[in-house]
C-alpha cells in the first residue's frame, strides 16, 4: 500500500534498462552501432557535415537553392561553408504558427594548428597547436592523435587532409615527462602541469640527407608534404587542421551498455536528431534541424549559432513559401518551440562531491532536461518557462519516453551554457535537453546506449507533435 503510494507521489527515476525488452534492446543496439560507425567517419565539423549531407541526399532532401517555391512535405537543407547545416521539412500548418526546432552543435574540443605551425627543435619536427574549447590540457598528451582538415591554396584549390584514422596511417602524439623527472611538474596545479605552448605535435625525426643546411628534419617534413599535397609552408596560413584523438568509437563495458568515443559532445545529439529527421515523412509544424559550429568557443562567427545565416535560411523558406512580409521572420521565431539538444554532465560516483544527486542526470535514465543553464546565480543562462516545460513533459510522457531533469553540478560549483539563449532571445520557447555524458570534453567521452536511443525517440516525438 505505502509502496504504491510512494510510486504515485514520488518523482523517482530508475534505470531505463529495467524496462527494456528484447525487441527494444535490439533497436537500442542497432542505433548505437550506426552511431559509432558515423562517429568514426565524422570526427570534425566538416566531416560531420559531409556525412550529414550524404544522408540527407539519400533520404530525399535537396538544397533549398534548387527550389523555386516550397510546399508542405518538401525536404530541404542549407549547408553553410561546409561547417554548419540546417535541414527542414515544411509542415502542413501555416509556418506562422511556429516551427519545431532542434539544435545541436557538431564542433568538439580539439587542438587546432597555429597559423605557422611547423618548427624544428633539437632533431625533432613539431606542429604547434592552439587548443579549441574547454580542455584539460594534460589529457591530450601521450594519446594517439589524427589530423583532419583542409588546406586551401592561394589559387583556391582545396586539399583535404585526413591522416591517422586508417590502420595503415601513422598517428601523432604529444610527449609528456617521465615520472622519474617530473618531480617539479607534479608539484604544480593540475591546470598548469602541461602548458598550452607545450601541446606540440611530434611529427618527425629524420633529417634530410646530403644537405649542408639547418632545420633538416623540418625540411624533410616539408618535402613529404610537398610530394603528398603539393603545398609549401606558406599554405598552412590558409588551412584549418584539427588534431583529434585517433581512438575509434567503441562499445564500453562487459555488458556493452555504454559507448566510449571522442566528440560525443555534441555529436550524440546531432546524430540522433539527424537520424530522427530522416525518418519523418510529414509534420504538422515545420520541422527544423540545426547542426551548428563554434558552440565550444561561444557560438560566434558566421558558422556559429549567433550568425545571421540561420535567419537567412528561414527567410528563404518564407520567400519560397511566397508569404514573406515585414516582421514575419520575427513572428515565426516568437511562435516557435525549440529543443536545444546538447549533452549534460552525468553524475559520476567517483566525483560525487560536485553534484547534487537529486538534481543530477544519470547515465541510463534517459534524456535529460535542463530547465535552465548559467553559472552561480544562473548568470548568462537561458531559463525555460514552466508552461513550456509542461508542454515538453507532456510530449515525453504521452510517448512513454523516460526522461530525467537535472542541472549541471552543485549551485556554487557548476554551470555552463549552450545555444539555448540564442533562439530564446529571438522569442522562441527553448529548453535544454540532451544525453548525459561522463568525462565530458575529454578525448574519450562516455554515454549510455539507452540514453542515445532515448534522445532519438525524444527528437522524433517532438517533431511529430
Ligand atoms: Mn555541448
Ligand atoms: Mn561542450
CSV table of C-alpha atoms and ligand atoms in Angstrom, one decimal:
chain,number,residue,atom,x,y,z
A,1,UNK,CA,0.0,0.0,0.0
A,2,UNK,CA,2.7,2.5,1.1
A,3,UNK,CA,4.8,1.2,-1.8
A,4,UNK,CA,2.1,2.1,-4.3
A,5,UNK,CA,1.6,5.5,-2.6
A,6,UNK,CA,5.3,6.2,-2.9
A,7,UNK,CA,5.3,5.2,-6.6
A,8,UNK,CA,2.4,7.5,-7.2
A,9,UNK,CA,3.6,10.5,-5.3
A,10,UNK,CA,7.4,10.5,-5.6
A,11,UNK,CA,9.4,11.6,-8.7
A,12,UNK,CA,11.6,8.5,-8.8
A,13,UNK,CA,13.6,7.6,-11.8
A,14,UNK,CA,15.1,4.2,-12.0
A,15,UNK,CA,17.5,2.8,-14.7
A,16,UNK,CA,15.8,2.7,-18.1
A,17,UNK,CA,17.3,-0.7,-18.7
A,18,UNK,CA,14.8,-2.1,-16.2
A,19,UNK,CA,12.1,-1.6,-18.8
A,20,UNK,CA,13.9,-2.8,-21.9
A,21,UNK,CA,12.5,-5.9,-23.6
A,22,UNK,CA,14.4,-7.9,-26.2
A,23,UNK,CA,12.8,-6.1,-29.1
A,24,UNK,CA,13.7,-2.7,-27.7
A,25,UNK,CA,17.2,-3.8,-26.8
A,26,UNK,CA,17.8,-4.8,-30.4
A,27,UNK,CA,16.7,-1.3,-31.5
A,28,UNK,CA,18.9,0.3,-29.0
A,29,UNK,CA,22.0,-1.7,-30.0
A,30,UNK,CA,21.3,-1.1,-33.7
A,31,UNK,CA,21.1,2.6,-33.3
A,32,UNK,CA,24.3,2.7,-31.2
A,33,UNK,CA,26.2,0.6,-33.8
A,34,UNK,CA,25.2,3.0,-36.5
A,35,UNK,CA,26.0,6.0,-34.3
A,36,UNK,CA,29.5,4.6,-33.6
A,37,UNK,CA,30.1,4.0,-37.3
A,38,UNK,CA,29.0,7.5,-38.1
A,39,UNK,CA,31.3,9.0,-35.4
A,40,UNK,CA,34.3,7.2,-36.9
A,41,UNK,CA,33.7,9.0,-40.2
A,42,UNK,CA,32.8,12.3,-38.7
A,43,UNK,CA,35.3,13.5,-36.1
A,44,UNK,CA,35.3,17.2,-37.1
A,45,UNK,CA,32.5,19.6,-38.0
A,46,UNK,CA,33.5,19.5,-41.7
A,47,UNK,CA,33.4,15.7,-41.8
A,48,UNK,CA,30.1,15.7,-39.9
A,49,UNK,CA,28.5,18.0,-42.5
A,50,UNK,CA,29.9,15.9,-45.3
A,51,UNK,CA,28.3,12.7,-43.9
A,52,UNK,CA,25.1,14.5,-42.9
A,53,UNK,CA,24.7,15.9,-46.4
A,54,UNK,CA,25.1,12.4,-47.9
A,55,UNK,CA,22.5,11.1,-45.5
A,56,UNK,CA,20.1,13.9,-46.4
A,57,UNK,CA,20.7,13.4,-50.2
A,58,UNK,CA,20.0,9.7,-49.8
A,59,UNK,CA,16.7,10.5,-48.0
A,60,UNK,CA,15.2,12.8,-50.5
A,61,UNK,CA,16.4,16.2,-49.1
A,62,UNK,CA,17.6,18.8,-51.6
A,63,UNK,CA,19.4,22.1,-51.3
A,64,UNK,CA,17.0,24.9,-50.8
A,65,UNK,CA,18.7,26.8,-53.6
A,66,UNK,CA,17.2,24.2,-56.1
A,67,UNK,CA,13.7,25.2,-55.1
A,68,UNK,CA,11.6,27.9,-56.8
A,69,UNK,CA,8.8,27.5,-54.3
A,70,UNK,CA,8.1,25.4,-51.3
A,71,UNK,CA,5.0,23.4,-50.2
A,72,UNK,CA,4.2,21.2,-47.2
A,73,UNK,CA,6.2,18.0,-47.2
A,74,UNK,CA,9.2,19.5,-49.0
A,75,UNK,CA,12.5,18.4,-47.5
A,76,UNK,CA,15.3,20.9,-47.8
A,77,UNK,CA,18.7,21.8,-46.4
A,78,UNK,CA,21.2,24.5,-46.5
A,79,UNK,CA,25.0,23.9,-46.0
A,80,UNK,CA,26.9,26.9,-44.6
A,81,UNK,CA,30.5,26.9,-45.6
A,82,UNK,CA,30.8,23.2,-45.1
A,83,UNK,CA,30.8,23.6,-41.4
A,84,UNK,CA,27.2,24.0,-40.3
A,85,UNK,CA,23.9,22.9,-41.8
A,86,UNK,CA,20.1,23.5,-41.4
A,87,UNK,CA,17.6,21.0,-42.5
A,88,UNK,CA,13.8,21.4,-42.7
A,89,UNK,CA,10.6,19.6,-43.6
A,90,UNK,CA,7.8,22.1,-44.5
A,91,UNK,CA,4.9,21.5,-42.2
A,92,UNK,CA,1.2,21.1,-43.1
A,93,UNK,CA,0.2,24.0,-40.8
A,94,UNK,CA,0.9,27.6,-41.7
A,95,UNK,CA,4.5,28.4,-40.7
A,96,UNK,CA,3.1,31.4,-38.8
A,97,UNK,CA,2.0,29.0,-36.1
A,98,UNK,CA,5.7,28.4,-35.4
A,99,UNK,CA,8.4,25.9,-36.1
A,100,UNK,CA,9.6,22.9,-34.1
A,101,UNK,CA,13.4,23.4,-34.0
A,102,UNK,CA,16.0,21.0,-32.7
A,103,UNK,CA,19.5,22.5,-32.5
A,104,UNK,CA,22.8,20.8,-31.6
A,105,UNK,CA,26.4,21.5,-32.3
A,106,UNK,CA,29.0,19.4,-34.2
A,107,UNK,CA,32.2,21.1,-33.1
A,108,UNK,CA,34.1,19.5,-30.2
A,109,UNK,CA,37.1,20.4,-28.1
A,110,UNK,CA,40.4,19.7,-30.0
A,111,UNK,CA,43.8,21.0,-30.9
A,112,UNK,CA,44.0,23.4,-33.9
A,113,UNK,CA,47.3,24.0,-35.7
A,114,UNK,CA,48.7,27.5,-35.3
A,115,UNK,CA,49.0,29.6,-38.5
A,116,UNK,CA,52.7,29.0,-38.6
A,117,UNK,CA,52.8,25.6,-37.0
A,118,UNK,CA,55.9,23.8,-38.3
A,119,UNK,CA,59.1,24.0,-36.3
A,120,UNK,CA,62.2,22.0,-35.5
A,121,UNK,CA,63.8,21.6,-32.1
A,122,UNK,CA,66.9,19.5,-31.5
A,123,UNK,CA,66.3,17.0,-34.2
A,124,UNK,CA,62.5,16.8,-33.9
A,125,UNK,CA,59.9,18.3,-36.1
A,126,UNK,CA,56.8,19.6,-34.4
A,127,UNK,CA,53.5,21.2,-35.3
A,128,UNK,CA,52.5,23.9,-32.8
A,129,UNK,CA,48.8,23.9,-31.7
A,130,UNK,CA,46.3,26.2,-30.2
A,131,UNK,CA,43.6,24.3,-28.3
A,132,UNK,CA,39.9,24.9,-29.1
A,133,UNK,CA,37.3,24.8,-26.5
A,134,UNK,CA,37.5,23.8,-22.8
A,135,UNK,CA,40.1,21.1,-22.5
A,136,UNK,CA,42.1,19.7,-19.5
A,137,UNK,CA,45.4,20.0,-21.3
A,138,UNK,CA,47.1,17.1,-19.6
A,139,UNK,CA,44.5,14.7,-21.1
A,140,UNK,CA,45.8,15.5,-24.6
A,141,UNK,CA,49.3,14.2,-24.1
A,142,UNK,CA,50.5,10.7,-24.8
A,143,UNK,CA,47.4,9.6,-26.7
A,144,UNK,CA,47.3,8.8,-30.5
A,145,UNK,CA,46.1,11.8,-32.5
A,146,UNK,CA,44.9,12.0,-36.0
A,147,UNK,CA,45.0,15.0,-38.3
A,148,UNK,CA,41.9,16.3,-40.2
A,149,UNK,CA,41.0,19.4,-42.1
A,150,UNK,CA,41.7,21.4,-45.2
A,151,UNK,CA,44.5,23.4,-46.8
A,152,UNK,CA,43.3,26.0,-49.3
A,153,UNK,CA,46.0,27.2,-51.6
A,154,UNK,CA,46.0,30.8,-52.7
A,155,UNK,CA,44.6,29.8,-56.1
A,156,UNK,CA,41.5,28.4,-54.3
A,157,UNK,CA,42.5,24.7,-54.6
A,158,UNK,CA,41.2,22.9,-51.6
A,159,UNK,CA,43.1,19.9,-50.3
A,160,UNK,CA,41.5,17.5,-47.8
A,161,UNK,CA,43.7,16.2,-45.0
A,162,UNK,CA,42.8,13.0,-43.2
A,163,UNK,CA,45.7,11.1,-41.6
A,164,UNK,CA,45.7,8.7,-38.7
A,165,UNK,CA,42.3,7.0,-38.8
A,166,UNK,CA,43.3,4.2,-41.2
A,167,UNK,CA,45.1,1.3,-39.5
A,168,UNK,CA,48.0,1.8,-42.0
A,169,UNK,CA,48.3,5.5,-41.4
A,170,UNK,CA,50.8,7.0,-39.0
A,171,UNK,CA,49.4,8.7,-35.9
A,172,UNK,CA,50.8,11.7,-34.0
A,173,UNK,CA,51.2,12.4,-30.3
A,174,UNK,CA,52.3,14.9,-27.7
A,175,UNK,CA,55.0,13.8,-25.3
A,176,UNK,CA,55.0,14.1,-21.6
A,177,UNK,CA,57.7,13.9,-18.9
A,178,UNK,CA,58.5,10.6,-17.4
A,179,UNK,CA,57.6,10.3,-13.7
A,180,UNK,CA,61.3,9.9,-12.8
A,181,UNK,CA,62.0,13.5,-13.9
A,182,UNK,CA,58.6,15.0,-13.2
A,183,UNK,CA,59.0,16.0,-9.6
A,184,UNK,CA,58.7,19.7,-10.3
A,185,UNK,CA,55.8,19.2,-12.7
A,186,UNK,CA,53.9,17.0,-10.3
A,187,UNK,CA,54.1,19.8,-7.6
A,188,UNK,CA,52.2,22.2,-10.0
A,189,UNK,CA,48.5,22.7,-10.0
A,190,UNK,CA,46.8,20.2,-12.4
A,191,UNK,CA,45.8,23.1,-14.8
A,192,UNK,CA,49.4,24.2,-15.0
A,193,UNK,CA,51.0,20.8,-15.3
A,194,UNK,CA,51.0,21.0,-19.1
A,195,UNK,CA,51.2,24.4,-20.7
A,196,UNK,CA,49.3,25.4,-23.8
A,197,UNK,CA,52.5,26.2,-25.7
A,198,UNK,CA,53.8,22.7,-24.9
A,199,UNK,CA,50.9,21.0,-26.7
A,200,UNK,CA,53.3,20.4,-29.7
A,201,UNK,CA,52.6,17.5,-32.0
A,202,UNK,CA,55.6,15.3,-32.7
A,203,UNK,CA,55.7,14.7,-36.4
A,204,UNK,CA,59.2,13.7,-37.5
A,205,UNK,CA,62.8,12.8,-36.6
A,206,UNK,CA,64.6,12.0,-39.9
A,207,UNK,CA,66.9,14.8,-41.2
A,208,UNK,CA,67.2,15.4,-44.9
A,209,UNK,CA,70.5,13.8,-46.0
A,210,UNK,CA,73.4,15.4,-48.0
A,211,UNK,CA,72.4,18.9,-47.4
A,212,UNK,CA,74.5,21.4,-45.6
A,213,UNK,CA,71.7,23.4,-44.1
A,214,UNK,CA,69.9,23.9,-40.8
A,215,UNK,CA,66.5,22.5,-39.9
A,216,UNK,CA,66.9,19.4,-41.9
A,217,UNK,CA,64.1,17.5,-40.1
A,218,UNK,CA,61.6,20.3,-40.8
A,219,UNK,CA,62.8,20.4,-44.4
A,220,UNK,CA,62.3,16.7,-44.8
A,221,UNK,CA,58.7,17.0,-43.4
A,222,UNK,CA,58.0,19.9,-45.8
A,223,UNK,CA,59.4,17.7,-48.6
A,224,UNK,CA,56.9,14.9,-47.7
A,225,UNK,CA,54.1,17.4,-47.5
A,226,UNK,CA,55.1,18.9,-50.9
A,227,UNK,CA,55.1,15.5,-52.5
A,228,UNK,CA,51.9,14.4,-51.0
A,229,UNK,CA,49.8,17.6,-51.3
A,230,UNK,CA,51.9,20.0,-53.4
A,231,UNK,CA,52.0,22.5,-50.6
A,232,UNK,CA,54.7,24.7,-49.1
A,233,UNK,CA,55.0,26.1,-45.6
A,234,UNK,CA,53.1,29.2,-46.5
A,235,UNK,CA,50.0,27.2,-47.3
A,236,UNK,CA,49.5,26.4,-43.6
A,237,UNK,CA,48.4,30.1,-43.3
A,238,UNK,CA,45.2,29.3,-45.2
A,239,UNK,CA,44.5,25.9,-43.6
A,240,UNK,CA,42.2,24.6,-40.9
A,241,UNK,CA,43.8,21.5,-39.5
A,242,UNK,CA,42.5,19.9,-36.4
A,243,UNK,CA,44.2,17.2,-34.2
A,244,UNK,CA,41.7,14.9,-32.6
A,245,UNK,CA,42.0,11.6,-30.7
A,246,UNK,CA,42.7,8.7,-33.2
A,247,UNK,CA,40.5,6.4,-31.0
A,248,UNK,CA,37.6,4.7,-32.6
A,249,UNK,CA,34.2,4.7,-31.1
A,250,UNK,CA,33.8,1.5,-29.1
A,251,UNK,CA,31.3,-0.4,-27.1
A,252,UNK,CA,32.1,0.1,-23.4
A,253,UNK,CA,31.7,-2.4,-20.5
A,254,UNK,CA,31.3,-6.1,-20.2
A,255,UNK,CA,27.6,-5.6,-20.5
A,256,UNK,CA,28.2,-3.4,-23.5
A,257,UNK,CA,25.8,-0.8,-22.1
A,258,UNK,CA,27.8,2.3,-22.9
A,259,UNK,CA,29.7,4.0,-25.7
A,260,UNK,CA,33.2,5.4,-25.5
A,261,UNK,CA,34.1,7.9,-28.2
A,262,UNK,CA,35.7,11.2,-29.0
A,263,UNK,CA,33.4,14.2,-29.7
A,264,UNK,CA,30.1,12.9,-28.3
A,265,UNK,CA,29.6,16.5,-27.1
A,266,UNK,CA,27.6,17.2,-29.1
A,267,UNK,CA,27.6,14.8,-32.0
A,268,UNK,CA,25.5,12.4,-30.0
A,269,UNK,CA,22.6,14.9,-30.1
A,270,UNK,CA,23.4,16.0,-33.6
A,271,UNK,CA,23.4,12.4,-34.9
A,272,UNK,CA,20.3,11.3,-33.1
A,273,UNK,CA,18.3,14.4,-34.2
A,274,UNK,CA,19.6,14.0,-37.8
A,275,UNK,CA,18.5,10.3,-37.9
A,276,UNK,CA,15.2,11.1,-36.4
A,277,UNK,CA,14.6,13.8,-39.0
A,278,UNK,CA,15.5,11.4,-41.9
A,279,UNK,CA,12.7,9.1,-40.7
A,280,UNK,CA,10.0,11.8,-40.8
A,281,UNK,CA,7.6,11.9,-43.7
A,282,UNK,CA,5.1,14.7,-42.9
A,283,UNK,CA,4.9,17.0,-40.0
A,284,UNK,CA,2.3,19.5,-38.7
A,285,UNK,CA,4.7,22.3,-37.7
A,286,UNK,CA,7.7,22.9,-40.0
A,287,UNK,CA,10.5,20.8,-38.5
A,288,UNK,CA,14.0,22.3,-38.4
A,289,UNK,CA,17.2,20.6,-37.5
A,290,UNK,CA,20.2,22.8,-36.8
A,291,UNK,CA,23.7,21.4,-36.9
A,292,UNK,CA,25.9,24.3,-35.8
A,293,UNK,CA,29.5,25.0,-35.4
A,294,UNK,CA,31.6,27.0,-32.9
A,295,UNK,CA,29.5,26.3,-29.8
A,296,UNK,CA,32.6,25.3,-27.8
A,297,UNK,CA,34.1,28.8,-28.2
A,298,UNK,CA,30.9,30.9,-27.7
A,299,UNK,CA,28.8,30.4,-30.9
A,300,UNK,CA,30.3,33.4,-32.6
A,301,UNK,CA,31.2,33.8,-36.3
A,302,UNK,CA,29.4,33.0,-39.5
A,303,UNK,CA,29.2,29.3,-38.8
A,304,UNK,CA,28.2,29.7,-35.2
A,305,UNK,CA,24.6,29.9,-33.9
A,306,UNK,CA,24.9,33.7,-33.3
A,307,UNK,CA,25.3,34.1,-37.1
A,308,UNK,CA,22.5,35.6,-39.2
A,309,UNK,CA,22.9,32.6,-41.6
A,310,UNK,CA,20.1,30.8,-39.7
A,311,UNK,CA,17.8,33.8,-40.1
A,312,UNK,CA,18.7,33.9,-43.8
A,313,UNK,CA,17.7,30.2,-44.1
A,314,UNK,CA,14.3,30.8,-42.5
A,315,UNK,CA,13.7,34.0,-44.6
A,316,UNK,CA,14.4,32.0,-47.7
A,317,UNK,CA,11.8,29.5,-46.6
A,318,UNK,CA,9.3,32.3,-46.1
A,319,UNK,CA,10.3,33.7,-49.5
A,320,UNK,CA,9.8,30.4,-51.2
A,321,UNK,CA,6.5,29.8,-49.5
A,322,UNK,CA,5.6,33.1,-51.0
A,323,UNK,CA,4.2,34.5,-47.8
A,324,UNK,CA,7.1,36.7,-46.6
A,325,UNK,CA,6.4,40.2,-45.4
A,326,UNK,CA,8.0,42.7,-42.9
A,327,UNK,CA,8.3,41.2,-39.4
A,328,UNK,CA,7.1,37.8,-40.4
A,329,UNK,CA,10.5,36.3,-39.5
A,330,UNK,CA,10.2,37.7,-36.0
A,331,UNK,CA,6.7,36.3,-35.7
A,332,UNK,CA,7.7,32.9,-36.8
A,333,UNK,CA,10.5,32.8,-34.3
A,334,UNK,CA,8.3,34.1,-31.5
A,335,UNK,CA,5.8,31.2,-32.0
A,336,UNK,CA,8.4,28.5,-32.4
A,337,UNK,CA,9.4,25.8,-29.9
A,338,UNK,CA,12.9,24.5,-29.6
A,339,UNK,CA,14.9,21.8,-28.0
A,340,UNK,CA,18.4,23.0,-27.5
A,341,UNK,CA,19.9,19.5,-27.8
A,342,UNK,CA,23.2,19.4,-26.1
A,343,UNK,CA,24.8,17.0,-23.7
A,344,UNK,CA,24.9,17.5,-20.0
A,345,UNK,CA,27.2,16.3,-17.3
A,346,UNK,CA,26.3,12.8,-16.0
A,347,UNK,CA,26.6,12.0,-12.3
A,348,UNK,CA,29.9,10.4,-11.7
A,349,UNK,CA,30.1,8.5,-8.3
A,350,UNK,CA,33.9,8.9,-8.4
A,351,UNK,CA,33.4,12.6,-8.2
A,352,UNK,CA,30.1,12.7,-6.4
A,353,UNK,CA,31.0,15.8,-4.4
A,354,UNK,CA,30.4,18.2,-7.4
A,355,UNK,CA,26.8,17.2,-8.0
A,356,UNK,CA,23.6,17.4,-6.1
A,357,UNK,CA,22.4,13.8,-6.5
A,358,UNK,CA,18.7,14.7,-6.5
A,359,UNK,CA,19.3,17.2,-9.3
A,360,UNK,CA,21.8,15.5,-11.5
A,361,UNK,CA,21.4,13.5,-14.7
A,362,UNK,CA,22.4,9.8,-14.5
A,363,UNK,CA,23.7,7.5,-17.2
A,364,UNK,CA,21.0,5.1,-18.3
A,365,UNK,CA,18.0,7.1,-17.1
A,366,UNK,CA,17.0,8.6,-20.4
A,367,UNK,CA,17.1,12.0,-22.0
A,368,UNK,CA,18.0,14.8,-19.6
A,369,UNK,CA,16.0,18.1,-19.5
A,370,UNK,CA,17.6,21.2,-18.0
A,371,UNK,CA,15.1,23.9,-17.3
A,372,UNK,CA,17.9,26.5,-17.0
A,373,UNK,CA,21.6,26.8,-17.6
A,374,UNK,CA,24.1,29.6,-16.4
A,375,UNK,CA,26.6,29.8,-13.7
A,376,UNK,CA,26.4,30.6,-10.0
A,377,UNK,CA,23.1,32.7,-9.8
A,378,UNK,CA,22.1,31.3,-13.2
A,379,UNK,CA,24.2,34.1,-14.8
A,380,UNK,CA,24.1,34.1,-18.5
A,381,UNK,CA,21.7,31.2,-18.5
A,382,UNK,CA,18.6,30.5,-20.5
A,383,UNK,CA,15.5,29.6,-18.4
A,384,UNK,CA,12.6,27.7,-20.0
A,385,UNK,CA,9.2,28.9,-18.9
A,386,UNK,CA,7.2,26.4,-16.7
A,387,UNK,CA,4.4,26.4,-19.3
A,388,UNK,CA,6.8,25.2,-22.0
A,389,UNK,CA,8.5,22.6,-19.7
A,390,UNK,CA,5.0,21.3,-19.1
A,391,UNK,CA,4.4,21.1,-22.8
A,392,UNK,CA,7.6,19.2,-23.4
A,393,UNK,CA,6.9,16.8,-20.4
A,394,UNK,CA,3.6,16.1,-21.9
A,395,UNK,CA,5.1,15.1,-25.2
A,396,UNK,CA,7.5,12.8,-23.5
A,397,UNK,CA,5.0,11.3,-21.1
A,398,UNK,CA,2.4,10.5,-23.7
A,399,UNK,CA,5.0,8.9,-25.9
A,400,UNK,CA,6.3,6.8,-22.9
A,401,UNK,CA,9.8,8.2,-23.2
A,402,UNK,CA,11.7,8.1,-19.9
A,403,UNK,CA,13.3,11.4,-19.1
A,404,UNK,CA,15.1,13.0,-16.2
A,405,UNK,CA,15.5,16.5,-15.0
A,406,UNK,CA,18.7,18.0,-13.6
A,407,UNK,CA,21.2,20.7,-13.6
A,408,UNK,CA,24.9,20.8,-14.3
A,409,UNK,CA,26.6,20.4,-10.9
A,410,UNK,CA,26.1,22.0,-7.5
A,411,UNK,CA,24.9,25.6,-7.3
A,412,UNK,CA,28.2,27.2,-6.4
A,413,UNK,CA,30.3,24.8,-8.5
A,414,UNK,CA,28.6,24.1,-11.7
A,415,UNK,CA,27.4,25.9,-14.7
A,416,UNK,CA,27.7,26.2,-18.4
A,417,UNK,CA,25.9,27.4,-21.5
A,418,UNK,CA,24.5,26.1,-24.7
A,419,UNK,CA,22.9,27.6,-27.8
A,420,UNK,CA,19.6,27.8,-26.0
A,421,UNK,CA,19.7,31.5,-25.2
A,422,UNK,CA,20.3,32.5,-28.9
A,423,UNK,CA,16.9,31.1,-30.1
A,424,UNK,CA,15.3,32.2,-26.8
A,425,UNK,CA,16.5,35.7,-27.5
A,426,UNK,CA,14.7,35.6,-30.8
A,427,UNK,CA,11.5,34.8,-29.0
A,428,UNK,CA,11.2,31.0,-29.2
A,429,UNK,CA,10.4,28.8,-26.3
A,430,UNK,CA,13.6,26.8,-25.6
A,431,UNK,CA,14.6,24.1,-23.2
A,432,UNK,CA,18.0,22.4,-23.0
A,433,UNK,CA,17.7,18.7,-23.4
A,434,UNK,CA,20.3,16.1,-24.2
A,435,UNK,CA,22.3,13.0,-23.4
A,436,UNK,CA,24.2,12.7,-20.1
A,437,UNK,CA,28.0,12.3,-20.6
A,438,UNK,CA,30.8,11.1,-18.4
A,439,UNK,CA,34.2,12.7,-18.9
A,440,UNK,CA,32.8,15.4,-21.0
A,441,UNK,CA,35.3,17.3,-23.1
A,442,UNK,CA,37.9,14.6,-22.5
A,443,UNK,CA,39.5,12.8,-25.5
A,444,UNK,CA,37.2,9.8,-24.7
A,445,UNK,CA,33.7,10.6,-23.6
A,446,UNK,CA,31.2,8.1,-22.3
A,447,UNK,CA,27.4,7.8,-22.9
A,448,UNK,CA,24.8,5.2,-22.3
A,449,UNK,CA,23.3,3.4,-25.3
A,450,UNK,CA,19.9,3.6,-23.5
A,451,UNK,CA,20.2,7.4,-23.4
A,452,UNK,CA,21.3,7.7,-27.0
A,453,UNK,CA,18.1,5.8,-28.0
A,454,UNK,CA,16.0,8.0,-25.7
A,455,UNK,CA,17.4,11.1,-27.4
A,456,UNK,CA,16.4,9.7,-30.8
A,457,UNK,CA,12.9,8.9,-29.5
A,458,UNK,CA,12.5,12.3,-27.9
A,459,UNK,CA,13.5,14.2,-31.1
A,460,UNK,CA,11.2,12.2,-33.2
A,461,UNK,CA,8.3,12.7,-30.9
A,462,UNK,CA,8.9,16.4,-30.6
A,463,UNK,CA,8.9,16.9,-34.4
A,464,UNK,CA,5.8,14.6,-34.8
A,465,UNK,CA,3.9,16.7,-32.2
B,1,LIG,MN1,27.9,20.8,-26.0
B,2,LIG,MN1,31.0,21.2,-24.8
